[in-house]
């Protein structure tokens, strides 16, 4: 609809209808934003868990080497650049 037709349609509607429709639109936009934020949060949380797991493995390997318990049967799996 063009602007003039929209204005005419709005003139026929009551103020409470207009306010209600705008409120519904705002709520829908807020719900969509919350959904996007939640999805982003889940991805970030999953990535952080992966990072923590890698750090735990590295810490375990380092402690194992420091303890002197490394044997020929335990390969050195350190991540070297």
C-alpha atoms as one frame of an Amber mdcrd trajectory, in Angstrom:
protein
   0.000   0.000   0.000   1.206   3.486  -0.699   1.404   6.092   2.056  -1.860
   7.864   1.187  -3.842   4.621   1.127  -2.229   3.606   4.428  -3.231   6.927
   5.986  -6.824   6.511   4.811  -6.943   2.969   6.170  -5.529   4.177   9.485
  -8.131   6.955   9.645 -10.865   4.326   9.485  -9.314   2.273  12.249  -9.632
   3.194  15.867  -6.635   4.341  17.853  -6.810   1.264  20.052  -6.630  -1.017
  16.988  -3.585   0.829  15.694  -1.874   0.687  19.090  -2.709  -3.016  19.436
  -1.323  -3.822  15.973   1.874  -1.883  16.661   2.272  -3.669  19.985   1.848
  -7.053  18.278   4.481  -6.102  15.697   6.904  -4.999  18.448   6.333  -8.206
  20.400   6.939 -10.308  17.285  10.164  -8.415  16.567  11.301  -8.851  20.185
  10.511 -12.576  20.086  12.492 -12.956  16.867  15.434 -11.077  18.406  15.315
 -13.286  21.533  15.279 -16.390  19.359  18.330 -15.187  17.405  20.154 -14.344
  20.638  19.327 -17.733  22.152  20.579 -19.534  19.048  23.786 -17.503  19.117
  24.206 -18.233  22.823  23.837 -21.971  22.257  26.488 -21.927  19.528  28.870
 -19.903  21.698  28.282 -22.168  24.693  28.930 -25.288  22.595  32.138 -23.740
  21.223  33.291 -22.845  24.747  32.731 -26.442  25.872  34.870 -27.649  22.957
  37.634 -25.209  23.895  37.466 -26.265  27.557  37.739 -29.919  26.547  40.850
 -29.236  24.463  42.393 -27.318  27.362  41.620 -30.182  29.755  43.319 -32.667
  27.418  46.374 -30.429  27.046  46.569 -29.909  30.819  46.320 -33.664  31.415
  49.102 -34.388  28.902  51.328 -31.712  30.390  50.805 -33.036  33.913  51.477
 -36.576  32.673  54.793 -35.504  31.111  55.796 -33.507  34.191  55.150 -36.476
  36.442  57.762 -38.529  34.595  55.317 -41.343  33.941  55.650 -41.080  30.182
  56.637 -44.391  28.671  57.339 -45.599  25.161  53.792 -46.938  24.970  52.315
 -43.468  25.456  52.772 -41.412  22.301  53.517 -37.720  22.570  50.327 -36.130
  21.287  51.253 -32.562  22.056  50.035 -30.067  19.532  53.121 -28.603  17.950
  53.008 -25.751  15.453
